[in-house]
CSV table of C-alpha atoms in Angstrom, one decimal:
chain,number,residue,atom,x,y,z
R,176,UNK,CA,350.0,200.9,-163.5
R,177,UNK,CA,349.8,204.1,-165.4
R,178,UNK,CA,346.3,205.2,-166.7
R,179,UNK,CA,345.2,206.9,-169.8
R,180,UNK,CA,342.6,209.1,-169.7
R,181,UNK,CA,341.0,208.6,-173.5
R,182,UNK,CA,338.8,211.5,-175.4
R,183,UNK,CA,335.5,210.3,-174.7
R,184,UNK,CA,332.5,209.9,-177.1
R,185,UNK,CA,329.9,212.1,-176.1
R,186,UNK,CA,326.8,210.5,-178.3
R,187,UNK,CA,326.7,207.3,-180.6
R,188,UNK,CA,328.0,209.9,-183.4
R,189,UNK,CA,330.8,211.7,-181.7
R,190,UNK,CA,333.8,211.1,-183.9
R,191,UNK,CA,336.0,214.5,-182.2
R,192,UNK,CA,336.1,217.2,-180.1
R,193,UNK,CA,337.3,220.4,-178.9
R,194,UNK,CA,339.3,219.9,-175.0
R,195,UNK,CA,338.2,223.6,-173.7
R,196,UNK,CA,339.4,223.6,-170.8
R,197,UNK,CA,341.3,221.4,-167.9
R,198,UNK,CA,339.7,221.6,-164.7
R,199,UNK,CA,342.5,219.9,-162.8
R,200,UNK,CA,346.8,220.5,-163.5
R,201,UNK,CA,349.8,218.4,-163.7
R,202,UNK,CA,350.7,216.7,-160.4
R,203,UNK,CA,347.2,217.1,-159.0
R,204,UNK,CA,345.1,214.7,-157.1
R,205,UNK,CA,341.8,212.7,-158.8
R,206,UNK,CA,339.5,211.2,-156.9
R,207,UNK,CA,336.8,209.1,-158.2
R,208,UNK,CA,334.1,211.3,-159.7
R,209,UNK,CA,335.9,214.4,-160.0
R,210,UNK,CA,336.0,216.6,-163.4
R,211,UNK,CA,339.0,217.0,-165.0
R,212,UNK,CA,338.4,218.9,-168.2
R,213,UNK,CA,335.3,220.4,-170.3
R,214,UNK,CA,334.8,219.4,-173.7
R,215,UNK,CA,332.8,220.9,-176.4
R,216,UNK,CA,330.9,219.2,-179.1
R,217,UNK,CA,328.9,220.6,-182.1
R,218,UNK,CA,326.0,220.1,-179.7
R,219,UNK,CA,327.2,221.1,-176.5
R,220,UNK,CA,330.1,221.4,-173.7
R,221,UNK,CA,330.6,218.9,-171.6
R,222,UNK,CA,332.2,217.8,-168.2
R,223,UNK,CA,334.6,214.9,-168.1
R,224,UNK,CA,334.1,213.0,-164.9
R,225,UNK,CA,337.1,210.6,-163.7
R,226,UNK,CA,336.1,206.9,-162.3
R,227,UNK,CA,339.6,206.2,-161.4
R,228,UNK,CA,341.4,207.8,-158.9
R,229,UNK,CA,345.1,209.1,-158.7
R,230,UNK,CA,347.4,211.6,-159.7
R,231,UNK,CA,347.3,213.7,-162.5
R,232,UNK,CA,350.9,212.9,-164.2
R,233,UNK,CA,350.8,214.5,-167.5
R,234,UNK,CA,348.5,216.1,-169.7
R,235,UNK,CA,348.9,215.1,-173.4
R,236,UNK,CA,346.5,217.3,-175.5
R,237,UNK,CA,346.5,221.1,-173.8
R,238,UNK,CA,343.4,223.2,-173.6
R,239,UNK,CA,342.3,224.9,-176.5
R,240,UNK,CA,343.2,222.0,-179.0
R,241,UNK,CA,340.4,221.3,-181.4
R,242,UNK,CA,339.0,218.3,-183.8
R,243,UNK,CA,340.2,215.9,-180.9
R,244,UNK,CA,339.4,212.3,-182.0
R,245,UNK,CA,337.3,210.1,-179.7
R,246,UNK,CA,340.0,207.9,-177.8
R,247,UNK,CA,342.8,209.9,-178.5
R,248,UNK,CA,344.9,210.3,-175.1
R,249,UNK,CA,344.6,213.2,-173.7
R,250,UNK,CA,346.2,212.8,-170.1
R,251,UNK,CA,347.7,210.0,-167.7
R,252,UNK,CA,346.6,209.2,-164.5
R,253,UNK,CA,349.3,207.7,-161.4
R,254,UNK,CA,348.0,204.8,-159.2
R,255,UNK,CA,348.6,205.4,-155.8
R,256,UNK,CA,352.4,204.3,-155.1
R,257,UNK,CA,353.4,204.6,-158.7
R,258,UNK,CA,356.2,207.3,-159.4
R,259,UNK,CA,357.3,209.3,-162.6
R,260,UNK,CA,359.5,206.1,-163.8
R,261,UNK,CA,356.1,204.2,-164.5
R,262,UNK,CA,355.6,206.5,-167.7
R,263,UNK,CA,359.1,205.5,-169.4
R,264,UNK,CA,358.1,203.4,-172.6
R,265,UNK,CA,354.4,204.5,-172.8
R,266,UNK,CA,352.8,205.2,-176.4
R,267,UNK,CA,350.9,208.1,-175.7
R,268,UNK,CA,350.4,209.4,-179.4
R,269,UNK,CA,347.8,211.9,-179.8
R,270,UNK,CA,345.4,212.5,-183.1
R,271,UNK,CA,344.4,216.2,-181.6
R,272,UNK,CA,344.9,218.6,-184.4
R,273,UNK,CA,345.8,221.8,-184.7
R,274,UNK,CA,347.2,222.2,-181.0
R,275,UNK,CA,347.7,225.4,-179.7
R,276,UNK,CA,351.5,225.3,-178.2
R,277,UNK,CA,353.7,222.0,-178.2
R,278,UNK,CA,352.3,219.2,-176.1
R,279,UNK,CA,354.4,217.7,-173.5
R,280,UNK,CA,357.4,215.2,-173.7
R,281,UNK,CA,355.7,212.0,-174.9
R,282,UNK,CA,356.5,209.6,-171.6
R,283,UNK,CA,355.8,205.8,-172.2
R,284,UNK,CA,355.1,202.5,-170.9
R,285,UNK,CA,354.7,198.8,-172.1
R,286,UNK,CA,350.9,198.4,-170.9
R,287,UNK,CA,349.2,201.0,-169.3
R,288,UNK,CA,345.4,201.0,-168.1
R,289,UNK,CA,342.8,203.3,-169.5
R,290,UNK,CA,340.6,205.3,-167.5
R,291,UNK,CA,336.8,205.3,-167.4
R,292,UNK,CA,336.1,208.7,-167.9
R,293,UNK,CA,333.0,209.9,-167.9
R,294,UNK,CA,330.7,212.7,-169.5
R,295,UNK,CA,328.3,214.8,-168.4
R,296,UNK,CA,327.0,218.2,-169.4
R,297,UNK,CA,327.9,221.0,-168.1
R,298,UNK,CA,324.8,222.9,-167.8
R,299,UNK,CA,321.8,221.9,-165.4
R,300,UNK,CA,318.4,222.4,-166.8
R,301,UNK,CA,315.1,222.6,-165.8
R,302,UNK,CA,314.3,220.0,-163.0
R,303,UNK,CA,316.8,217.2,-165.1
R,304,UNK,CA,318.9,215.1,-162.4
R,305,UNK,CA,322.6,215.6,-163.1
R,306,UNK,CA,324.4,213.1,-161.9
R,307,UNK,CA,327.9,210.9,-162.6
R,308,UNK,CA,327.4,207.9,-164.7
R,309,UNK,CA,329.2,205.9,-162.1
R,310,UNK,CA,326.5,207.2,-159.4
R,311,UNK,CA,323.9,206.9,-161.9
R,312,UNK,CA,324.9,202.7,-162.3
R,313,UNK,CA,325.5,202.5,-158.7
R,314,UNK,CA,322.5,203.8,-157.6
R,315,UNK,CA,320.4,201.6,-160.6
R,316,UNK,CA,322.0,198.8,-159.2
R,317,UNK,CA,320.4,199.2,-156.1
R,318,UNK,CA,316.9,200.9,-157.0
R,319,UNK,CA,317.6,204.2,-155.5
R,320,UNK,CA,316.1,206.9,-156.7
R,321,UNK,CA,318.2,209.8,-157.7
R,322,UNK,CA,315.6,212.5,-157.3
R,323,UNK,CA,316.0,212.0,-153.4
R,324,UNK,CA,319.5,212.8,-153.0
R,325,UNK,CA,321.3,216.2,-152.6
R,326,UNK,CA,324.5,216.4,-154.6
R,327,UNK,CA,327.8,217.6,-153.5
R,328,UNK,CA,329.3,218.0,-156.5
R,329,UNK,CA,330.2,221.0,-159.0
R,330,UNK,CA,326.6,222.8,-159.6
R,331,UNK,CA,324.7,220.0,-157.4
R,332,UNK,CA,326.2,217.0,-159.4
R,333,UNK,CA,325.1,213.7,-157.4
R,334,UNK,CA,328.7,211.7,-157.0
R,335,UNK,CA,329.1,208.1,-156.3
R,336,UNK,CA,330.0,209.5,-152.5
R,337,UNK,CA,326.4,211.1,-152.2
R,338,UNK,CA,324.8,207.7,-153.5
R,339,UNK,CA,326.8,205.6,-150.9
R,340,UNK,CA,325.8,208.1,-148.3
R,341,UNK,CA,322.2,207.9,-149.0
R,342,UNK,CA,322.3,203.9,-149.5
R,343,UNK,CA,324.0,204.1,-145.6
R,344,UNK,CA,320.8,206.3,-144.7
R,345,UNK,CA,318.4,203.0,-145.4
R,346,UNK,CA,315.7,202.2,-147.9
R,347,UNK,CA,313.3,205.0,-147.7
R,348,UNK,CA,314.8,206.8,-151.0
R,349,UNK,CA,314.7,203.4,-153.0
R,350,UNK,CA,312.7,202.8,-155.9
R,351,UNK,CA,313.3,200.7,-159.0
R,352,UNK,CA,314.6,202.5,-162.5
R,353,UNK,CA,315.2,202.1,-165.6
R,354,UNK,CA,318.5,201.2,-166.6
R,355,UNK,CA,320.4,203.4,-168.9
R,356,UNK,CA,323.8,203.1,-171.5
R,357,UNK,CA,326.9,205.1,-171.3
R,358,UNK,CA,324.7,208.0,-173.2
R,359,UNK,CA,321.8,208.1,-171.3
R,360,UNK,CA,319.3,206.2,-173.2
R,361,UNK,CA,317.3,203.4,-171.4
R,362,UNK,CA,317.1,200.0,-171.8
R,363,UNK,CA,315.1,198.6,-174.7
R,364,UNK,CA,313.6,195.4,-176.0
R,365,UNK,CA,314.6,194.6,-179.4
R,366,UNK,CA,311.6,193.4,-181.6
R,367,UNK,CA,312.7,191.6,-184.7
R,368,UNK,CA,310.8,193.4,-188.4
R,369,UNK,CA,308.5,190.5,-190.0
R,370,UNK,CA,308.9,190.3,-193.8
R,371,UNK,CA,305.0,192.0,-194.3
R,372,UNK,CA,306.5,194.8,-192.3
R,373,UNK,CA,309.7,194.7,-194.0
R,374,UNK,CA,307.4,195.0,-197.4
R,375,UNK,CA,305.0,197.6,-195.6
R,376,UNK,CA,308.2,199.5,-194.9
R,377,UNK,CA,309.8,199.6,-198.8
R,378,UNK,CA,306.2,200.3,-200.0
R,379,UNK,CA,305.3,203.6,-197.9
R,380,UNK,CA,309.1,204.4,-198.3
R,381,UNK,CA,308.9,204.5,-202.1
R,382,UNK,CA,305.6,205.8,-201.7
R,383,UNK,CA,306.6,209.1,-200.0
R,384,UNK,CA,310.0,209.3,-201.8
R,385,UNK,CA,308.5,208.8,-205.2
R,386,UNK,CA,304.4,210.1,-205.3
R,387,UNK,CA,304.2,213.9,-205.4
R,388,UNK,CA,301.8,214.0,-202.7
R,389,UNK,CA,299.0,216.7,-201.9
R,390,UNK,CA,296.2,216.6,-199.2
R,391,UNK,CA,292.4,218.2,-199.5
R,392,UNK,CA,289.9,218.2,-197.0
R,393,UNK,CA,286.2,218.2,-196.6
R,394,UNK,CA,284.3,218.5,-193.8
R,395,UNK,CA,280.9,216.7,-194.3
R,396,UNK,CA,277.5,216.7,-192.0
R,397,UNK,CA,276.5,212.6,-190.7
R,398,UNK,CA,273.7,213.4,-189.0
R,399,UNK,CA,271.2,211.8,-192.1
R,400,UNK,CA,274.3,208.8,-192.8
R,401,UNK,CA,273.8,207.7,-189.5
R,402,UNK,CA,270.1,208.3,-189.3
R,403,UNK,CA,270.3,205.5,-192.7
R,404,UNK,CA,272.5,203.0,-191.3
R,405,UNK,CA,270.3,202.8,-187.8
R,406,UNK,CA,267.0,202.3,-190.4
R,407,UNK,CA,269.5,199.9,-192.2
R,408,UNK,CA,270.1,198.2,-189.2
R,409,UNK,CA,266.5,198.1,-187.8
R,410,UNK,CA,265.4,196.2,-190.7
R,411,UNK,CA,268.4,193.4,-190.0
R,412,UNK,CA,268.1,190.3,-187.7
R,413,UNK,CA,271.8,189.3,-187.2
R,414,UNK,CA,273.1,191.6,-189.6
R,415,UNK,CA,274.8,194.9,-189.4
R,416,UNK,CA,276.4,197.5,-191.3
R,417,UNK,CA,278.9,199.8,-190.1
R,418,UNK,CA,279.8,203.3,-191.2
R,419,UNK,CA,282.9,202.4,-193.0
R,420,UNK,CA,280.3,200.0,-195.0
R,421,UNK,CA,278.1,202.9,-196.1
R,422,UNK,CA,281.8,205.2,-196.9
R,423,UNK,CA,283.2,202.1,-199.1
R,424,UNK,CA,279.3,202.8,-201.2
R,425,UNK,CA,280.1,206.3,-201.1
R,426,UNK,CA,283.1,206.4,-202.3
R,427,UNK,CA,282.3,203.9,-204.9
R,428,UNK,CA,279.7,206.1,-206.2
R,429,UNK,CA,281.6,209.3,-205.8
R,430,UNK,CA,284.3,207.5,-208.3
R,431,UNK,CA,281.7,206.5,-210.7
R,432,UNK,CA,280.7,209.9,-210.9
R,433,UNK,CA,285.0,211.4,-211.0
R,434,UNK,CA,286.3,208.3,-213.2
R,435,UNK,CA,289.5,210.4,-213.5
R,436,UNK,CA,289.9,209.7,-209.5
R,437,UNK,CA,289.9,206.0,-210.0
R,438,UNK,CA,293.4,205.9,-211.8
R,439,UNK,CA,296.5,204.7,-211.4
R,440,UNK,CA,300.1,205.9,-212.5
R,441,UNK,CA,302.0,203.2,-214.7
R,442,UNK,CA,304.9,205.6,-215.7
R,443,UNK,CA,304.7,206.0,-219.4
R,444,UNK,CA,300.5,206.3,-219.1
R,445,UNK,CA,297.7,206.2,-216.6
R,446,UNK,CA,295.4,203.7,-216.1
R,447,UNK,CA,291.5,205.0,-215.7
R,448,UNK,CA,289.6,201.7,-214.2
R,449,UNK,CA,286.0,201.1,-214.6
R,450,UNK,CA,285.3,199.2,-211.9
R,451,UNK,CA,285.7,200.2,-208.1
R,452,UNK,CA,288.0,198.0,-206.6
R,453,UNK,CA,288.5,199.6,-202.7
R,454,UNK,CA,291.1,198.8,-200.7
R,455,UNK,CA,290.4,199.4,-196.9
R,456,UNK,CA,293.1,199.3,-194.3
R,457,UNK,CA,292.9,197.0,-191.7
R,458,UNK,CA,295.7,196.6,-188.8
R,459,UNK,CA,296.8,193.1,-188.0
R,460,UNK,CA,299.3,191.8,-185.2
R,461,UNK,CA,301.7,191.0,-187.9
R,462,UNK,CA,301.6,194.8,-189.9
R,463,UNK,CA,298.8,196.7,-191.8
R,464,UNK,CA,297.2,194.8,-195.1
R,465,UNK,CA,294.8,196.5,-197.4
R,466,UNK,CA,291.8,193.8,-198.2
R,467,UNK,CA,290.0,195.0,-201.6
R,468,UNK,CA,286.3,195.5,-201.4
R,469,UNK,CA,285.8,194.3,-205.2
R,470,UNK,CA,283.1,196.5,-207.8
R,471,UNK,CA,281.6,198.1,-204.8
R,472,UNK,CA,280.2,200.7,-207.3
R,473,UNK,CA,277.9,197.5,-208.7
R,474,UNK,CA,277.1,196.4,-204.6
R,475,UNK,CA,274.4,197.0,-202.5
R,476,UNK,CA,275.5,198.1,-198.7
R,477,UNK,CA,274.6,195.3,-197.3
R,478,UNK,CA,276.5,193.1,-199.9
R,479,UNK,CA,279.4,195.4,-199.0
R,480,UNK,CA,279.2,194.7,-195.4
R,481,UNK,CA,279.4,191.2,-196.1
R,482,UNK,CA,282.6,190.9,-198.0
R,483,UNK,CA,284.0,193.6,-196.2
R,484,UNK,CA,283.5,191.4,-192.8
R,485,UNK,CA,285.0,188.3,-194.5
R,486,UNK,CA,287.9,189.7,-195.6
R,487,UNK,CA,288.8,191.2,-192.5
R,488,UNK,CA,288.1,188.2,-190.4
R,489,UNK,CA,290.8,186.0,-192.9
R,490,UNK,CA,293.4,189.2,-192.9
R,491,UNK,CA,293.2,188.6,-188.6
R,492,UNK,CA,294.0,185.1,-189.2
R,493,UNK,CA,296.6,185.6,-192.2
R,494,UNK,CA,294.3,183.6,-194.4
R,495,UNK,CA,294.2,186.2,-196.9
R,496,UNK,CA,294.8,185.1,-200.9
R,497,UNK,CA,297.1,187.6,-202.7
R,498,UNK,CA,294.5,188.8,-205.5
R,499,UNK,CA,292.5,189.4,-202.0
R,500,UNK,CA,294.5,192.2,-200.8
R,501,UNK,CA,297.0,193.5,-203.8
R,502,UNK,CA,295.8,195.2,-206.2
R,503,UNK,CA,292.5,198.0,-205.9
R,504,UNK,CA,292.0,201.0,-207.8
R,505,UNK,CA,291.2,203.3,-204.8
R,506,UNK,CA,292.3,203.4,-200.8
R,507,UNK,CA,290.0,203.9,-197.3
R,508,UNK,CA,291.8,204.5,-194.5
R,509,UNK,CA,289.2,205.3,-190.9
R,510,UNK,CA,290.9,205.8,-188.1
R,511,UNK,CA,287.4,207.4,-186.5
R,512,UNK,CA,287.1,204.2,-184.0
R,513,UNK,CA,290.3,205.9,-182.4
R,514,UNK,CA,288.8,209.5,-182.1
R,515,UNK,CA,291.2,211.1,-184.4
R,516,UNK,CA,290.1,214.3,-185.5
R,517,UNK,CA,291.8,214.8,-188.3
R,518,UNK,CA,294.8,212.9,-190.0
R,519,UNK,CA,296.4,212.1,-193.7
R,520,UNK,CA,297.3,208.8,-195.3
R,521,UNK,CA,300.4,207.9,-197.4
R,522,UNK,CA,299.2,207.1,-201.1
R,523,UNK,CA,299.4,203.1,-202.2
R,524,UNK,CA,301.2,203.1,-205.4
R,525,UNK,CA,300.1,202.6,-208.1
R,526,UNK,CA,296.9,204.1,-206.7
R,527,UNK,CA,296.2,208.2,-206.9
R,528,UNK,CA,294.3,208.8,-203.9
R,529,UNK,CA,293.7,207.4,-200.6
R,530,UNK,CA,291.1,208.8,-198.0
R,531,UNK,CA,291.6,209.3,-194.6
R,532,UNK,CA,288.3,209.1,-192.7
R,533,UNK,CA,288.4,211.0,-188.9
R,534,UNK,CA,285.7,210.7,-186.2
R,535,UNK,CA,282.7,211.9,-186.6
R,536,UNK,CA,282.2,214.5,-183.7
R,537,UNK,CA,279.2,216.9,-182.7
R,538,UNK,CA,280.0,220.7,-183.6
R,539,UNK,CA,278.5,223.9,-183.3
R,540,UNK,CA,277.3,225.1,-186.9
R,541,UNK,CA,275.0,227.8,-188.5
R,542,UNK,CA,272.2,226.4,-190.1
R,543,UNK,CA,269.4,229.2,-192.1
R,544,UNK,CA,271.3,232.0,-189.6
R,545,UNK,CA,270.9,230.3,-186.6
R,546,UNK,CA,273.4,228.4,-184.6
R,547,UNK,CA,272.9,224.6,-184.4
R,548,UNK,CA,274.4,221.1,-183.8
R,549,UNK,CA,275.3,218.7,-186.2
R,550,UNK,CA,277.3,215.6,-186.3
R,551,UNK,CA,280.9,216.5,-188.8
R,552,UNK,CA,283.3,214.4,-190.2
R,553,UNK,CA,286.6,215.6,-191.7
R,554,UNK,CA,287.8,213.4,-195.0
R,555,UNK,CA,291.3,214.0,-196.2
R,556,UNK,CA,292.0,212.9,-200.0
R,557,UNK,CA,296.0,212.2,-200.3
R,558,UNK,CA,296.1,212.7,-203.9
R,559,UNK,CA,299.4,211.5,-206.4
R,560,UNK,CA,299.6,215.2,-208.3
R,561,UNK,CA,301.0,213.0,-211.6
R,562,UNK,CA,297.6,211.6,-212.3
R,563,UNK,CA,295.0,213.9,-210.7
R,564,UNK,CA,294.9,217.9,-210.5
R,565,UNK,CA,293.3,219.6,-207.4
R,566,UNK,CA,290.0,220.3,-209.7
R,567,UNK,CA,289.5,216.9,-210.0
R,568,UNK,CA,290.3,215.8,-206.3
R,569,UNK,CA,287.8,218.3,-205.3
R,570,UNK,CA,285.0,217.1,-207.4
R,571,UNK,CA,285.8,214.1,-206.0
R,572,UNK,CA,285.3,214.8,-202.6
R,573,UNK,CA,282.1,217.4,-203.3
R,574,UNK,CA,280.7,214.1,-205.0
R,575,UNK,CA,281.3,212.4,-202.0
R,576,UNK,CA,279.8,215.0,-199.4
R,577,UNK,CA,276.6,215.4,-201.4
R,578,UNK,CA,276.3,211.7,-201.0
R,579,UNK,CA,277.3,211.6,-197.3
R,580,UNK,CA,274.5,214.6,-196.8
R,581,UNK,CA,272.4,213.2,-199.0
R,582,UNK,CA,272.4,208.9,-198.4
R,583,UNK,CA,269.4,208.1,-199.7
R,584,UNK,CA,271.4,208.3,-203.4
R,585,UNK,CA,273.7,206.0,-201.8
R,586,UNK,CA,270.9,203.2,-201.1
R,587,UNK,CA,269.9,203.2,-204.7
R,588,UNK,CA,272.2,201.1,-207.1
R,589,UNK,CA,274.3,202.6,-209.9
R,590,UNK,CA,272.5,205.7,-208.9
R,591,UNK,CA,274.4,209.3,-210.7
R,592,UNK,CA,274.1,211.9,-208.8
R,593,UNK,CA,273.7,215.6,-210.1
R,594,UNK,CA,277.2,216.1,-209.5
R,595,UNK,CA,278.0,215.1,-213.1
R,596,UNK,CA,276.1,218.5,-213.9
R,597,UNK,CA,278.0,220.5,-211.4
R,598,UNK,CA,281.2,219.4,-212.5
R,599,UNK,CA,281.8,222.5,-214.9
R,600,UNK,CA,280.7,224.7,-212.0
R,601,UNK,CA,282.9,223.7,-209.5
R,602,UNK,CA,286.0,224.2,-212.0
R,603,UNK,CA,284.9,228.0,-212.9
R,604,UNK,CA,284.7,228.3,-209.1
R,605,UNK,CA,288.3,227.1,-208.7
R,606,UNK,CA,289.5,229.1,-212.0
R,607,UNK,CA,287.8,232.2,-210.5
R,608,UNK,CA,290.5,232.0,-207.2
């Protein structure tokens, strides 16, 4: 029964091509992973590799001929034993446009086949394994690996003959792979989206499309920070604070001291809140949720701690109430338990800023002229340009470095810092540049 050899798509978004060039002519023979033709894409050219073997009876769509659509006929293969009276009757209509010179008689036939054909590129690089798709499930099928076998086709292509060859030699070139689809991509595990990540999704989405985001950073010095929160922890019987504990009271203060940093953009005005409500991101098996650390500014560390802990503990177990984690005036994100040196974080609207904590990591740094170590910290301020200028997001994060260098202010409650004072200094810096 006759076969027709169909354009082929070349990726999951192939819709035509351009047939440059037949490799094989009317009346030739085709055996089973032989190219017949090269066929260019926006991306790349391509070789078209021929599962079914025969002879080549007509060609429908010449060389040359652009904007071929993806199954479009562009030849007919013979079975062996079949003769030129198999084509009378046989719908061969071709959507190639323009074509170069007239195509061929259009033969016909009530129900023809259609060839597998098969793509592969054209070019070898690097130390990438070309190889037919047919070889490529053949040799899948039975775990050998591809790596260990020379290729007799064009430009070293492996061919289902050079797989059966090696699978004659015996086992010693098996191993298992991956399986792969018609365009090269392995085999995947689908993993249905949860509604909380369907909702994280939309939020960060709108976030990004929607905030006018810019980024700041500050590097501050934790040698002193963490100097306090191993006193702090000294003085503790089963009881201890953590790092992010003492940033949530930084930040808190840092805010008192910027109020125009604790805001929120409401479209037609902006909120300015007077308490520090701070949300701190916490991963989850089931997405990311962003318990709120409630009045921190008006909480000792330790008192911080404590909730902090809590809410946590019921966001692992999906216990958590909504006024518990929606809502806040002001974001932590720490990603410092991971090593991360340095990252940013997408804003949560209606929130203006979000801080990214990194790990704290010993550095080389010149202290009175002379070269020294200390323990630094980069903090990156995302910041929503609609509510808060770049003056104002870098008082807020020079209020929060003197803290961080300076903890003992942290320790005592409500205490302002002499930042207030430095305020008008640090914007006649920033109008000098």
């Amino acid at each position: 029964m006759p076969v027709k050899i169909l354009m082929p798509a070349l990726s999951p978004t192939m819709t035509e091509g351009n047939l440059v060039k037949w490799l094989k002519k009317e009346g030739d023979e085709v055996e089973s992973g032989q190219v017949l033709a090269e066929i260019e894409t926006d991306k790349a050219t391509m070789e078209v590799e021929a599962v079914d073997e025969g002879k080549l009876a007509r060609i429908i769509v010449p060389e040359g001929t652009e904007a071929v659509k993806v199954n479009a006929v562009i030849g007919i293969i013979l079975e062996e034993g079949e003769d030129e009276s198999a084509l009378e009757g046989m719908d061969v209509e071709s959507t190639a446009t323009p074509a170069p010179k007239e195509a061929p008689a259009k033969p016909t036939s009530a129900s023809p086949q259609v060839a597998t054909v098969s793509p592969t590129e054209a070019q070898v690089s690097g130390d990438r394994i070309i190889a037919s798709p047919l070889a490529k499930r053949i040799a899948t099928q039975a775990g050998l690996a591809l790596g260990s076998i020379q290729g007799s086709g064009p430009r070293g292509r492996i061919v289902k003959a050079d797989v059966e060859a090696a699978l004659q030699a015996g086992p010693a070139a098996r191993r298992a792979e991956i399986p792969r689809d018609e365009f090269g991509m392995p085999s995947f595990e689908r993993v249905e989206v949860s509604n909380i990540r369907k909702v994280i999704a939309g939020r960060l989405t709108e976030s990004k499309q929607t905030v006018p985001h810019f980024y700041l950073t500050i590097e501050c010095e934790m040698d002193k920070l963490l100097d306090l929160r191993q006193q702090i922890n000294a003085t503790l019987d089963d009881e201890k604070v953590s790092v992010n504990d003492v940033l949530i009271r930084a930040c808190a203060l840092a805010l008192q001291q910027v109020p125009e940093a604790n805001a929120a953009w409401m479209g037609d005005h902006v909120r300015q809140y007077k308490a520090q409500d701070i949300s701190v991101a916490v991963a989850v098996d089931y997405g990311l949720v962003t318990p709120i650390v409630k009045d921190a500014g008006q909480k000792t560390i330790l008192e911080i701690s404590r909730d902090a802990k809590q809410l946590i503990a019921k966001a692992r177990a999906g216990k958590l109430k909504p006024q518990e984690f929606q809502g806040g005036t002001f974001s932590i994100s720490n990603m410092g338990m991971y090593g991360l040196q340095d990252f940013s974080a997408i804003i949560n609207p209606p929130q203006a800023c979000i801080l990214a904590v990194s790990a704290a990591k010993q550095s080389p740094v010149v202290i009175d002229g002379d070269i020294g170590i200390a323990t630094l910290m980069k903090c990156t301020l995302s910041v929503d340009h609609r509510v808060v200028d770049g003056a104002i997001g870098a008082e807020f994060l020079q209020a929060l470095k003197t803290l961080i260098e300076n903890p003992v202010q942290i320790v005592i409650r409500n205490q302002k810092s002499e930042i207030r004072g430095q305020r008008s200094e640090v914007r006649g810096q920033m109008s000098a540049h």
